[in-house]
Coordinates of C-alpha atoms and ligand atoms in Angstrom, one line a residue:
M25 CA -6.1 25.2 -20.7
L26 CA -3.5 25.4 -18.0
S27 CA -4.5 23.9 -14.6
P28 CA -5.7 26.6 -12.2
F29 CA -3.4 24.9 -9.6
Q30 CA -0.4 25.3 -12.0
I31 CA -1.4 29.0 -12.5
Y32 CA -1.4 29.5 -8.7
I33 CA 2.1 28.0 -8.5
D34 CA 3.4 30.2 -11.4
E35 CA 1.9 33.3 -9.8
L36 CA 3.3 32.4 -6.4
H37 CA 6.8 31.9 -8.0
A38 CA 6.6 35.3 -9.6
Q39 CA 5.5 36.9 -6.4
I40 CA 8.2 35.3 -4.1
S41 CA 10.9 35.9 -6.7
K42 CA 10.8 39.5 -5.6
F43 CA 12.3 38.5 -2.2
D44 CA 16.0 39.0 -2.6
S45 CA 17.2 39.1 1.1
G46 CA 19.6 36.5 2.5
K47 CA 23.0 35.3 1.4
L48 CA 24.7 32.3 -0.1
A49 CA 26.3 29.7 2.2
D50 CA 30.1 30.3 2.2
Y51 CA 31.4 28.1 5.1
I52 CA 31.5 25.4 2.4
P53 CA 33.4 27.3 -0.2
E54 CA 31.8 25.6 -3.2
L55 CA 28.3 26.6 -2.1
S56 CA 29.1 30.2 -2.5
K57 CA 29.3 29.8 -6.3
A58 CA 25.5 29.3 -6.6
D59 CA 23.4 31.8 -8.6
P60 CA 21.3 33.8 -6.0
N61 CA 18.5 34.1 -8.5
W62 CA 17.9 30.3 -8.8
F63 CA 14.4 29.6 -7.6
G64 CA 11.9 26.8 -8.1
I65 CA 8.7 25.5 -6.5
C66 CA 7.2 22.1 -6.9
V67 CA 4.1 20.6 -5.3
V68 CA 3.4 16.8 -5.8
T69 CA 0.1 15.1 -5.2
L70 CA -0.2 11.6 -3.7
D71 CA -1.0 10.2 -7.1
G72 CA 2.3 11.6 -8.4
V73 CA 1.2 14.8 -10.3
A74 CA 3.9 17.5 -10.1
Y75 CA 3.1 21.2 -10.4
S76 CA 6.4 23.0 -11.0
S77 CA 7.5 26.6 -11.6
G78 CA 11.1 27.9 -11.9
D79 CA 14.5 26.6 -12.7
T80 CA 13.3 23.0 -13.1
E81 CA 16.5 21.4 -14.3
Q82 CA 18.9 23.2 -12.0
P83 CA 20.7 20.6 -9.7
F84 CA 22.0 21.5 -6.3
T85 CA 23.3 19.5 -3.3
I86 CA 20.7 18.1 -0.9
Q87 CA 22.8 18.9 2.3
S88 CA 20.7 18.5 5.5
I89 CA 17.6 17.6 3.7
S90 CA 19.1 14.1 3.4
K91 CA 19.1 13.8 7.2
P92 CA 15.4 12.7 7.8
F93 CA 15.7 10.1 5.1
I94 CA 18.9 8.6 6.5
Y95 CA 17.4 8.7 10.0
G96 CA 14.5 6.7 8.6
A97 CA 16.9 4.3 7.1
A98 CA 18.7 3.8 10.4
L99 CA 15.4 3.2 12.1
S100 CA 14.5 0.7 9.5
D101 CA 17.9 -1.0 9.3
R102 CA 18.7 -1.1 13.0
G103 CA 15.4 -0.9 14.8
R104 CA 13.9 1.9 16.9
N105 CA 15.3 0.7 20.2
F106 CA 18.9 0.6 18.9
V107 CA 18.7 4.1 17.4
S108 CA 16.8 5.7 20.3
R109 CA 19.5 4.7 22.7
R110 CA 22.0 6.7 20.6
I111 CA 20.0 9.6 19.2
G112 CA 17.4 11.6 21.1
V113 CA 14.2 13.2 19.7
E114 CA 14.2 16.5 21.6
P115 CA 14.5 19.9 19.8
S116 CA 17.8 21.5 20.8
G117 CA 16.8 25.1 20.1
D118 CA 20.4 25.4 18.8
A119 CA 21.9 26.0 15.4
F120 CA 22.4 23.0 13.0
N121 CA 26.1 22.7 13.7
S122 CA 25.9 23.0 17.5
I123 CA 27.5 20.2 19.6
S124 CA 24.2 19.5 21.5
L125 CA 24.8 16.2 23.2
N126 CA 23.0 14.8 26.2
P127 CA 25.3 15.5 29.2
Q128 CA 24.8 12.1 30.7
T129 CA 24.9 9.8 27.7
G130 CA 26.6 12.0 25.1
A131 CA 23.8 11.1 22.7
P132 CA 22.9 13.9 20.2
L133 CA 19.6 15.6 21.2
N134 CA 18.0 14.9 17.9
P135 CA 18.7 13.4 14.4
M136 CA 18.3 16.8 12.5
I137 CA 21.4 18.6 14.0
N138 CA 24.7 17.6 12.5
A139 CA 25.7 15.5 15.5
G140 CA 22.5 13.4 15.2
A141 CA 22.8 13.1 11.5
I142 CA 26.4 11.9 11.5
A143 CA 25.3 9.3 14.1
S144 CA 22.4 8.2 11.8
T145 CA 24.7 7.9 8.9
S146 CA 26.9 5.6 10.9
M147 CA 24.0 3.3 11.7
V148 CA 22.7 2.4 8.2
E149 CA 23.0 -1.1 7.0
G150 CA 26.4 -2.2 5.6
D151 CA 29.4 -4.3 6.7
D152 CA 31.8 -1.5 5.9
A153 CA 31.7 2.2 5.0
E154 CA 31.5 1.4 1.2
A155 CA 28.5 -0.9 1.7
Q156 CA 26.9 1.7 3.9
W157 CA 27.5 4.3 1.2
R158 CA 25.7 2.1 -1.3
Q159 CA 22.8 1.7 1.1
I160 CA 22.6 5.5 1.5
E161 CA 22.5 5.9 -2.3
R162 CA 19.7 3.3 -2.5
V163 CA 17.7 5.0 0.2
I164 CA 17.9 8.4 -1.4
A165 CA 17.0 6.9 -4.8
S166 CA 14.0 5.2 -3.4
F167 CA 12.6 8.6 -2.3
T168 CA 13.5 10.5 -5.4
G169 CA 12.4 7.7 -7.7
R170 CA 15.7 7.9 -9.7
Q171 CA 19.5 7.5 -9.2
T172 CA 21.2 10.7 -8.0
I173 CA 24.8 11.6 -8.6
L174 CA 27.5 12.8 -6.2
D175 CA 28.8 16.4 -6.6
E176 CA 32.5 15.6 -6.1
T177 CA 33.5 19.2 -6.0
V178 CA 31.1 20.1 -3.2
Y179 CA 32.0 16.8 -1.4
R180 CA 35.8 17.6 -1.5
S181 CA 35.1 21.2 -0.5
E182 CA 33.2 20.1 2.6
S183 CA 35.5 17.3 3.5
K184 CA 38.5 19.7 3.3
T185 CA 36.9 22.4 5.5
G186 CA 34.5 20.4 7.8
F187 CA 36.7 20.6 10.9
R188 CA 33.7 21.2 13.3
N189 CA 32.0 18.1 12.0
R190 CA 35.2 16.1 12.5
A191 CA 35.3 17.3 16.1
I192 CA 31.6 16.2 16.5
A193 CA 32.3 12.8 15.0
W194 CA 35.2 12.2 17.4
M195 CA 33.0 13.3 20.3
L196 CA 30.3 10.7 19.1
K197 CA 33.0 8.1 19.0
N198 CA 34.2 9.1 22.5
F199 CA 30.6 8.5 23.9
G200 CA 30.1 5.2 22.1
I201 CA 27.5 6.6 19.8
I202 CA 29.5 5.7 16.8
D203 CA 30.9 2.1 16.9
G204 CA 33.3 2.0 14.0
D205 CA 35.7 4.5 12.5
P206 CA 34.1 8.0 13.0
M207 CA 36.0 9.4 10.1
A208 CA 34.6 6.8 7.7
S209 CA 31.1 7.6 8.8
L210 CA 31.8 11.3 8.5
E211 CA 33.0 11.0 4.9
N212 CA 29.8 9.1 4.1
Y213 CA 27.9 11.9 5.8
F214 CA 29.8 14.6 3.7
R215 CA 29.0 12.5 0.5
Q216 CA 25.3 12.1 1.5
C217 CA 25.0 15.9 1.8
S218 CA 26.7 16.3 -1.6
L219 CA 24.2 14.2 -3.6
Q220 CA 22.7 16.3 -6.4
V221 CA 18.9 16.8 -6.6
T222 CA 16.4 19.1 -8.2
F223 CA 13.5 20.8 -6.4
Q224 CA 11.2 18.3 -8.1
D225 CA 13.2 15.4 -6.6
L226 CA 12.7 17.1 -3.2
A227 CA 8.9 17.3 -3.8
Y228 CA 8.7 13.6 -4.7
M229 CA 10.8 12.8 -1.6
A230 CA 8.3 14.9 0.5
A231 CA 5.3 13.3 -1.3
T232 CA 6.7 9.8 -0.5
L233 CA 6.7 10.7 3.2
A234 CA 3.2 12.2 2.8
N235 CA 2.1 9.0 1.2
H236 CA 3.1 6.8 4.2
G237 CA 6.5 5.9 2.8
V238 CA 5.2 4.8 -0.7
H239 CA 6.6 6.6 -3.7
P240 CA 3.6 8.1 -5.5
L241 CA 4.9 7.2 -9.0
T242 CA 7.0 4.0 -8.6
G243 CA 4.7 2.5 -5.9
A244 CA 7.8 1.2 -4.1
T245 CA 7.8 1.4 -0.3
A246 CA 10.8 3.6 0.5
L247 CA 10.2 3.4 4.3
P248 CA 7.8 1.3 6.4
A249 CA 4.8 3.5 7.6
E250 CA 5.7 2.9 11.3
H251 CA 8.9 4.8 10.8
V252 CA 7.4 7.5 8.6
E253 CA 5.5 9.0 11.5
R254 CA 8.7 9.1 13.6
V255 CA 10.6 10.9 10.8
L256 CA 7.8 13.4 10.4
S257 CA 7.7 14.0 14.2
V258 CA 11.4 15.0 14.3
M259 CA 11.0 17.1 11.2
A260 CA 8.1 18.9 12.8
T261 CA 9.9 19.6 16.0
C262 CA 13.6 19.9 14.9
G263 CA 13.7 20.1 11.1
M264 CA 14.2 23.9 11.0
Y265 CA 16.6 23.9 14.0
D266 CA 16.4 27.1 16.0
Y267 CA 13.5 28.3 13.8
A268 CA 11.5 25.2 14.4
G269 CA 9.1 26.8 16.9
S270 CA 8.2 29.7 14.6
W271 CA 8.0 27.4 11.6
L272 CA 5.5 25.1 13.3
Y273 CA 3.5 28.2 14.5
E274 CA 3.6 30.0 11.1
V275 CA 3.6 27.1 8.6
G276 CA 2.5 24.0 10.4
M277 CA 4.1 21.3 8.2
P278 CA 6.9 18.8 9.0
A279 CA 9.8 20.3 7.1
K280 CA 13.6 20.1 6.5
S281 CA 16.0 22.7 5.2
G282 CA 19.5 22.5 3.7
V283 CA 22.3 25.0 3.2
G284 CA 22.3 24.2 -0.4
G285 CA 19.1 26.2 -0.6
G286 CA 16.5 23.4 -0.6
I287 CA 13.5 23.0 1.7
I288 CA 10.9 20.2 1.8
A289 CA 7.6 20.4 3.5
V290 CA 5.2 17.5 4.0
V291 CA 1.4 17.6 4.3
P292 CA 0.7 14.1 5.5
G293 CA -1.9 12.3 3.3
R294 CA -2.1 15.2 0.9
F295 CA 1.0 16.8 -0.7
G296 CA 4.8 16.9 -0.9
I297 CA 6.5 20.3 -1.4
G298 CA 10.0 21.0 -2.7
I299 CA 11.6 24.4 -3.0
F300 CA 15.0 25.6 -4.1
S301 CA 16.5 29.1 -3.6
P302 CA 20.1 29.4 -2.3
L303 CA 19.7 32.7 -0.5
L304 CA 19.7 31.8 3.2
D305 CA 18.7 33.6 6.4
E306 CA 21.0 33.8 9.4
K307 CA 19.8 30.4 10.6
G308 CA 20.8 28.6 7.3
N309 CA 17.2 28.4 5.9
S310 CA 16.2 29.4 2.4
V311 CA 14.4 32.8 2.7
R312 CA 12.2 32.3 -0.4
G313 CA 11.6 28.7 0.7
I314 CA 10.2 29.9 4.0
E315 CA 8.0 32.6 2.4
T316 CA 6.7 30.1 -0.2
C317 CA 5.7 27.6 2.5
K318 CA 4.0 30.3 4.6
Q319 CA 1.9 31.4 1.6
I320 CA 0.9 27.9 0.5
S321 CA 0.0 26.9 4.0
R322 CA -2.2 30.1 4.4
D323 CA -3.7 29.9 0.9
F324 CA -4.6 26.2 1.1
G325 CA -5.2 25.8 4.8
L326 CA -2.6 23.2 5.1
H327 CA -1.5 23.8 8.7
V328 CA -1.3 20.4 10.2
F329 CA -3.4 21.4 13.2
A330 CA -6.0 23.1 10.9
H331 CA -6.4 19.9 9.0
T332 CA -9.4 18.0 10.1
S333 CA -10.3 15.4 7.5
N334 CA -13.9 14.5 8.1
P335 CA -14.0 10.7 8.5
S336 CA -17.3 10.5 6.6
S337 CA -15.5 11.7 3.5
V338 CA -14.0 8.2 3.3
L339 CA -17.4 6.8 2.1
S340 CA -17.8 8.6 -1.3
R341 CA -20.6 6.5 -2.7
F342 CA -23.2 3.9 -1.7
Y343 CA -25.4 1.8 -4.0
T344 CA -26.7 -1.8 -4.3
A345 CA -26.8 -4.6 -6.8
A346 CA -30.4 -3.5 -7.7
D347 CA -28.7 -0.4 -9.2
A348 CA -25.8 -2.4 -10.6
P349 CA -26.4 -6.2 -11.0
S350 CA -23.8 -8.5 -12.6
R351 CA -23.5 -8.5 -16.3
R352 CA -24.2 -12.2 -16.7
Q353 CA -27.7 -13.4 -17.8
P354 CA -29.0 -15.9 -15.2
P355 CA -31.9 -18.3 -16.1
L356 CA -35.3 -16.7 -15.7
E357 CA -36.2 -18.2 -12.3
L358 CA -32.9 -16.9 -11.0
R359 CA -33.2 -13.5 -12.6
L360 CA -36.6 -12.8 -11.0
Y361 CA -35.3 -14.0 -7.6
L362 CA -32.2 -11.8 -7.9
Q363 CA -34.2 -8.7 -8.9
Q364 CA -36.2 -9.2 -5.6
Q365 CA -33.1 -9.7 -3.5
A366 CA -30.4 -7.6 -5.2
H367 CA -30.8 -4.6 -2.8
R368 CA -29.3 -6.9 -0.1
I369 CA -25.9 -6.7 -1.9
K370 CA -24.4 -3.4 -1.0
Y371 CA -21.4 -1.5 -2.6
L372 CA -19.5 0.9 -0.4
C373 CA -17.1 3.1 -2.5
L374 CA -14.2 4.1 -0.2
N375 CA -12.0 7.1 -0.8
G376 CA -8.6 8.5 0.4
F377 CA -6.5 7.3 3.2
I378 CA -8.2 5.0 5.8
A379 CA -7.0 5.7 9.3
I380 CA -8.8 4.4 12.4
D381 CA -11.3 7.2 12.5
S382 CA -12.4 6.5 8.9
A383 CA -12.5 2.8 9.5
E384 CA -14.7 3.4 12.6
Y385 CA -17.1 5.4 10.4
I386 CA -17.2 2.7 7.7
V387 CA -17.8 -0.1 10.2
R388 CA -20.6 2.0 11.8
Q389 CA -22.3 2.5 8.5
M390 CA -22.0 -1.3 7.7
R391 CA -23.5 -2.2 11.1
A392 CA -26.4 0.2 10.5
M393 CA -27.2 -1.5 7.2
A394 CA -26.5 -5.1 8.3
I395 CA -30.1 -5.9 9.2
D396 CA -31.1 -6.3 5.5
T397 CA -27.7 -7.1 4.0
H398 CA -26.5 -10.3 2.4
S399 CA -23.1 -9.0 1.1
F400 CA -20.9 -5.9 1.3
I401 CA -18.6 -5.0 -1.6
L402 CA -15.9 -2.6 -0.5
D403 CA -14.6 -0.8 -3.6
M404 CA -11.0 0.2 -2.9
H405 CA -10.3 1.9 -6.2
K406 CA -9.9 5.4 -4.7
V407 CA -8.2 4.2 -1.5
T408 CA -4.6 5.5 -1.2
G409 CA -3.6 3.6 1.9
I410 CA -4.8 2.0 5.2
T411 CA -3.2 2.1 8.6
I412 CA -2.6 -1.2 10.4
S413 CA -5.1 -0.3 13.1
A414 CA -7.7 0.5 10.5
A415 CA -7.0 -2.8 8.6
R416 CA -7.3 -4.7 11.8
L417 CA -10.7 -3.1 12.6
L418 CA -12.0 -3.8 9.0
N419 CA -10.8 -7.5 9.2
V420 CA -12.4 -8.1 12.6
T421 CA -15.6 -6.7 11.2
R422 CA -15.4 -8.9 8.2
I423 CA -15.0 -12.0 10.4
S424 CA -17.9 -10.9 12.6
F425 CA -20.2 -10.4 9.6
N426 CA -19.1 -13.8 8.2
E427 CA -20.3 -15.4 11.4
Q428 CA -23.7 -13.8 10.6
D429 CA -23.5 -15.3 7.1
I430 CA -22.9 -11.8 5.7
S431 CA -19.9 -11.7 3.3
V432 CA -17.6 -8.7 3.0
V433 CA -15.4 -8.7 -0.1
C434 CA -13.0 -6.1 -1.6
T435 CA -12.6 -5.0 -5.2
R436 CA -10.0 -3.1 -7.2
S437 CA -7.1 -3.2 -4.7
H438 CA -4.8 -5.3 -6.9
G439 CA -1.2 -4.2 -7.2
R440 CA -1.4 -1.5 -4.5
A441 CA 0.8 -2.4 -1.6
A442 CA -0.4 0.5 0.5
V443 CA -3.8 -1.1 0.5
I444 CA -3.1 -4.8 0.3
D445 CA -0.1 -5.0 2.7
P446 CA -1.9 -3.7 5.9
L447 CA -4.9 -6.0 5.1
T448 CA -2.5 -9.0 4.8
K449 CA -0.4 -8.1 7.8
V450 CA -3.3 -8.3 10.3
L451 CA -4.4 -11.8 9.3
Q452 CA -4.2 -14.6 11.8
K453 CA -2.8 -18.0 10.6
G454 CA -5.2 -19.8 8.3
D455 CA -7.3 -16.7 7.7
R456 CA -7.3 -16.0 4.0
G457 CA -8.7 -12.5 4.7
F458 CA -10.9 -10.5 2.3
L459 CA -11.8 -12.2 -0.9
R460 CA -10.5 -9.7 -3.5
F461 CA -11.8 -9.2 -7.0
T462 CA -10.2 -7.2 -9.8
D463 CA -13.5 -5.6 -10.7
N464 CA -17.0 -5.0 -9.3
D465 CA -18.7 -7.2 -11.8
L466 CA -16.8 -10.3 -10.7
A467 CA -17.6 -9.4 -7.1
V468 CA -21.3 -8.8 -7.5
E469 CA -21.6 -12.1 -9.6
W470 CA -20.0 -13.9 -6.7
C471 CA -22.3 -12.3 -4.3
E472 CA -25.3 -13.2 -6.5
N473 CA -24.2 -16.8 -6.6
R474 CA -23.9 -16.9 -2.9
L475 CA -27.3 -15.3 -2.5
V476 CA -28.9 -17.9 -4.8
S477 CA -27.1 -20.8 -3.1
M478 CA -28.6 -19.7 0.2
V479 CA -32.2 -19.2 -0.9
N480 CA -34.8 -21.6 0.7
N481 CA -36.3 -22.5 -2.6
T482 CA -35.0 -26.0 -3.1
E483 CA -35.8 -25.7 -6.8
I484 CA -32.9 -23.3 -7.1
A485 CA -30.6 -23.8 -4.1
T486 CA -30.0 -27.5 -4.2
R487 CA -29.1 -30.1 -6.9
A488 CA -28.8 -33.8 -6.6
L489 CA -25.8 -35.9 -7.6
A490 CA -27.7 -36.9 -10.7
D491 CA -27.8 -33.3 -11.8
S492 CA -24.0 -33.2 -12.1
T493 CA -22.7 -32.3 -15.5
L494 CA -20.3 -35.3 -15.2
F495 CA -23.1 -37.8 -15.0
R496 CA -25.3 -36.5 -17.8
G497 CA -26.8 -39.4 -19.7
I498 CA -26.1 -42.1 -17.1
S499 CA -28.9 -44.7 -16.3
I500 CA -30.9 -44.4 -13.1
P501 CA -29.8 -47.7 -11.6
L502 CA -26.1 -46.7 -12.1
L503 CA -26.8 -43.3 -10.6
Q504 CA -28.3 -45.0 -7.6
Q505 CA -25.2 -47.1 -7.3
L506 CA -23.0 -43.9 -7.4
E507 CA -25.3 -42.3 -4.8
S508 CA -24.7 -45.3 -2.5
I509 CA -20.9 -44.8 -2.5
A510 CA -20.9 -41.0 -2.3
V511 CA -20.0 -39.5 1.1
Q512 CA -21.9 -36.4 2.2
Q513 CA -19.9 -33.6 3.8
T514 CA -20.7 -30.0 4.8
F515 CA -18.1 -27.1 4.8
A516 CA -18.4 -23.9 6.8
V517 CA -18.2 -20.3 5.4
G518 CA -14.6 -19.5 4.4
E519 CA -13.4 -23.1 5.0
Q520 CA -10.6 -24.3 2.6
I521 CA -11.8 -27.5 0.9
L522 CA -8.8 -28.1 -1.4
A523 CA -5.3 -26.7 -1.4
A524 CA -3.3 -26.0 -4.6
G525 CA -0.2 -28.3 -4.7
D526 CA -1.8 -31.1 -2.6
M527 CA -0.7 -34.5 -4.0
G528 CA -2.5 -37.8 -3.9
D529 CA -6.0 -36.7 -3.1
R530 CA -8.3 -38.1 -5.8
R531 CA -11.6 -37.1 -4.4
V532 CA -14.2 -35.6 -6.7
F533 CA -16.7 -33.1 -5.1
F534 CA -20.3 -32.7 -6.3
I535 CA -21.9 -29.5 -5.0
E536 CA -25.5 -30.1 -3.7
S537 CA -25.9 -26.6 -2.1
G538 CA -23.9 -23.5 -1.5
C539 CA -21.1 -22.1 -3.6
V540 CA -17.3 -22.2 -3.7
S541 CA -14.5 -20.1 -5.2
V542 CA -11.8 -21.7 -7.1
V543 CA -8.6 -19.6 -6.7
I544 CA -5.0 -19.8 -7.7
P545 CA -2.4 -18.4 -5.2
T546 CA -0.4 -15.5 -6.6
E547 CA 2.6 -13.6 -5.2
G548 CA 2.5 -12.0 -1.8
G549 CA -0.1 -14.3 -0.4
N550 CA -2.8 -13.0 -2.8
Y551 CA -5.4 -15.0 -4.7
Q552 CA -6.8 -14.8 -8.3
R553 CA -10.3 -16.2 -8.5
I554 CA -10.8 -18.4 -11.7
A555 CA -14.3 -19.7 -11.1
A556 CA -17.3 -19.5 -8.9
L557 CA -19.2 -22.8 -8.7
G558 CA -22.7 -23.5 -7.4
P559 CA -25.2 -26.4 -7.0
G560 CA -25.0 -29.1 -9.7
M561 CA -21.4 -28.3 -10.5
E562 CA -18.3 -30.3 -9.5
F563 CA -14.7 -29.7 -8.7
G564 CA -11.6 -31.9 -8.3
E565 CA -12.8 -33.8 -11.3
M566 CA -9.3 -33.7 -12.9
A567 CA -8.5 -36.6 -10.5
L568 CA -10.5 -38.8 -12.9
L569 CA -7.6 -38.4 -15.4
G570 CA -5.0 -39.8 -12.9
Q571 CA -2.8 -38.9 -10.0
A572 CA -1.6 -35.2 -10.1
T573 CA -1.2 -32.3 -7.7
R574 CA -4.2 -30.1 -7.2
S575 CA -3.9 -27.1 -9.6
A576 CA -6.0 -24.7 -7.5
S577 CA -7.4 -24.1 -4.1
V578 CA -11.1 -24.2 -3.3
Y579 CA -12.8 -22.2 -0.6
A580 CA -16.4 -22.4 0.7
D581 CA -18.0 -19.0 0.1
S582 CA -21.2 -20.1 2.0
V583 CA -22.2 -23.1 3.9
V584 CA -21.5 -25.8 1.3
Q585 CA -22.9 -29.3 1.1
C586 CA -21.2 -31.8 -1.2
R587 CA -21.3 -35.4 -2.2
I588 CA -17.8 -36.8 -2.5
I589 CA -16.7 -39.9 -4.6
D590 CA -13.1 -41.0 -4.8
A591 CA -11.9 -41.4 -8.4
A592 CA -10.4 -44.8 -7.5
D593 CA -13.9 -46.0 -6.7
L594 CA -15.3 -44.6 -9.9
D595 CA -12.4 -46.4 -11.8
S596 CA -13.4 -49.7 -10.1
I597 CA -17.0 -49.3 -11.2
A598 CA -16.0 -48.1 -14.7
N599 CA -13.8 -51.1 -15.2
L600 CA -16.9 -53.3 -14.6
L601 CA -19.2 -51.0 -16.6
P602 CA -17.2 -49.4 -19.5
E603 CA -20.3 -47.3 -20.4
L604 CA -19.9 -45.3 -17.2
K605 CA -16.2 -44.4 -18.1
I606 CA -17.2 -43.5 -21.7
V607 CA -20.0 -41.2 -20.6
M608 CA -18.1 -39.6 -17.8
L609 CA -15.0 -38.9 -20.0
Q610 CA -17.3 -37.6 -22.8
N611 CA -18.9 -35.2 -20.4
L612 CA -15.6 -34.2 -18.9
A613 CA -14.1 -33.6 -22.4
G614 CA -17.1 -31.5 -23.3
D615 CA -16.7 -29.4 -20.1
L616 CA -13.0 -29.0 -20.7
A617 CA -13.6 -28.0 -24.3
A618 CA -16.1 -25.3 -23.1
R619 CA -13.5 -24.0 -20.6
L620 CA -10.8 -24.0 -23.3
R621 CA -13.1 -22.0 -25.6
G622 CA -13.8 -19.5 -22.7
A623 CA -10.0 -19.2 -22.0
N624 CA -9.3 -18.6 -25.7
Q625 CA -11.9 -15.8 -25.7
W626 CA -10.3 -14.3 -22.6
I627 CA -6.8 -14.5 -24.2
A628 CA -8.2 -12.9 -27.4
A629 CA -9.8 -10.2 -25.4
L630 CA -6.6 -9.5 -23.4
A631 CA -4.5 -9.6 -26.5
Ligands
DON704 O1 27.2 19.4 7.8 C1 27.0 20.5 7.3 O2 27.3 21.5 7.9 C2 26.3 20.5 5.9 N1 26.7 19.4 5.2 C3 24.8 20.5 6.1 C4 24.2 21.6 7.0 C5 22.9 22.0 6.6 O3 22.4 21.8 5.5 C6 22.1 22.8 7.6 N2 20.8 23.0 7.2 N3 20.2 24.1 7.0

């Protein structure tokens, strides 16, 4: 059955097709050859689903729709201050080809009119015009999600007749807005406008802006979020030129039109819209494009000022480990204890884009529950992105709860830059940030371990050195001798105990109470947890097999008390008492064999 949303788009296309006013652009001769009946509508969701209706394969030149994307590239390549000194952000109220320059500085009033766009093109990264052209192609491709091609015929047609733009380019050179050869920048501008796209490409470009600069299908960051809001601002106030006021009043979406017949409209955090119909009104905007956007805005209530996302919608579900304990089977005395305490481990399923208002709501709910909470699990599976301010608030809240011995961990955020990057960017030096798990079961098991390790019942929470798996079968007198050389040390919540790559440290740690995570660093400053260890277990024991770099990092997940023995001291005793070495190595071999069997099972499962 066809999606009702698709049916809506098809019906809208049929309805708007009846509009036949307007005329083809002819000041660029090649554009006058378009078919006036060409018409296509595409809406793309933030997870990349495209609803299209019309001439889906018909390419056309992007023209002025390229301007906001190249303006974003200039901001990203040269920095906001450099660009703002040379291009204003004020609506001119004039036509797109007007020579609207600041009378004092000569700076174009905004980056959407030709003068501002030509200036933006001159500022993209590149040592010469050819390198800049390659950067322009890269930028456009990052938004369409594919390589676009240059329509040479349109390019030559515009380069040959673009006298007004040549005058504008020389004016910009005269006022020091363009540093290099203005004609080289202008040729790049003409080529940029002559790149071929489809209306679906436009919708993906718009959806990338709606998705905070992250392409909804490729997941690549086309433009850092801090510049996205600047691009959308000038699109909202200047994107439709001397129709901008009526557009914001009637439609209420940041938009950009092009004389090739395209229009993009952006619904931040929700949709990207791309439309193609070459019949233009007297202001150079697509007649059917405007009508389509008016209708969609009205029908779906998408006017940017009508949109009030209720912050509470960010918290889609709440439940506890009493509803969903970990899948492992703990020993009976643990199971009974966990059943009594499981309600203190709380899952918060988060949803959508987390801005500061949503983050404030989440934090408020966590604080209201904190009195009887041991751990929070923030399930990020349905989160599409987080602003830096929201990430900062969540991270400060995590640290504050840690100080109250309440852990806050994240799950199911792996591989999603729009979620991970903001949470990583706000970390202070030495702060590893949220412990992140690939799934909820791993997370709740970790929380259960921590809960058990903190319980007052010494029968469960603490283990002596003698309980260590490494010393199984060793005589009491020898154990007492080992106790006498073991050093006791306590580690705070979150403290790093061992660092992967460290060389020369041969200490072996025996956990008496508390629990630790053994993690291996992965790309981008992330971690993959490979084990959670509790009382009676040991780590660093590979040092018994000789000098080697540490293969993993170890962090304290609760207050952890350990007994520590240096492997060199164990070697000395073992040289005097070979029985000790044999027993320890037998125990170690048995432990490693069990781990190898477990790893093989994982590999078999993954295969
Ligand atoms: O510079 C020009 O005139 C064209 N390459 C682009 C103008 C344009 O698309 C105006 N937008 N509606």
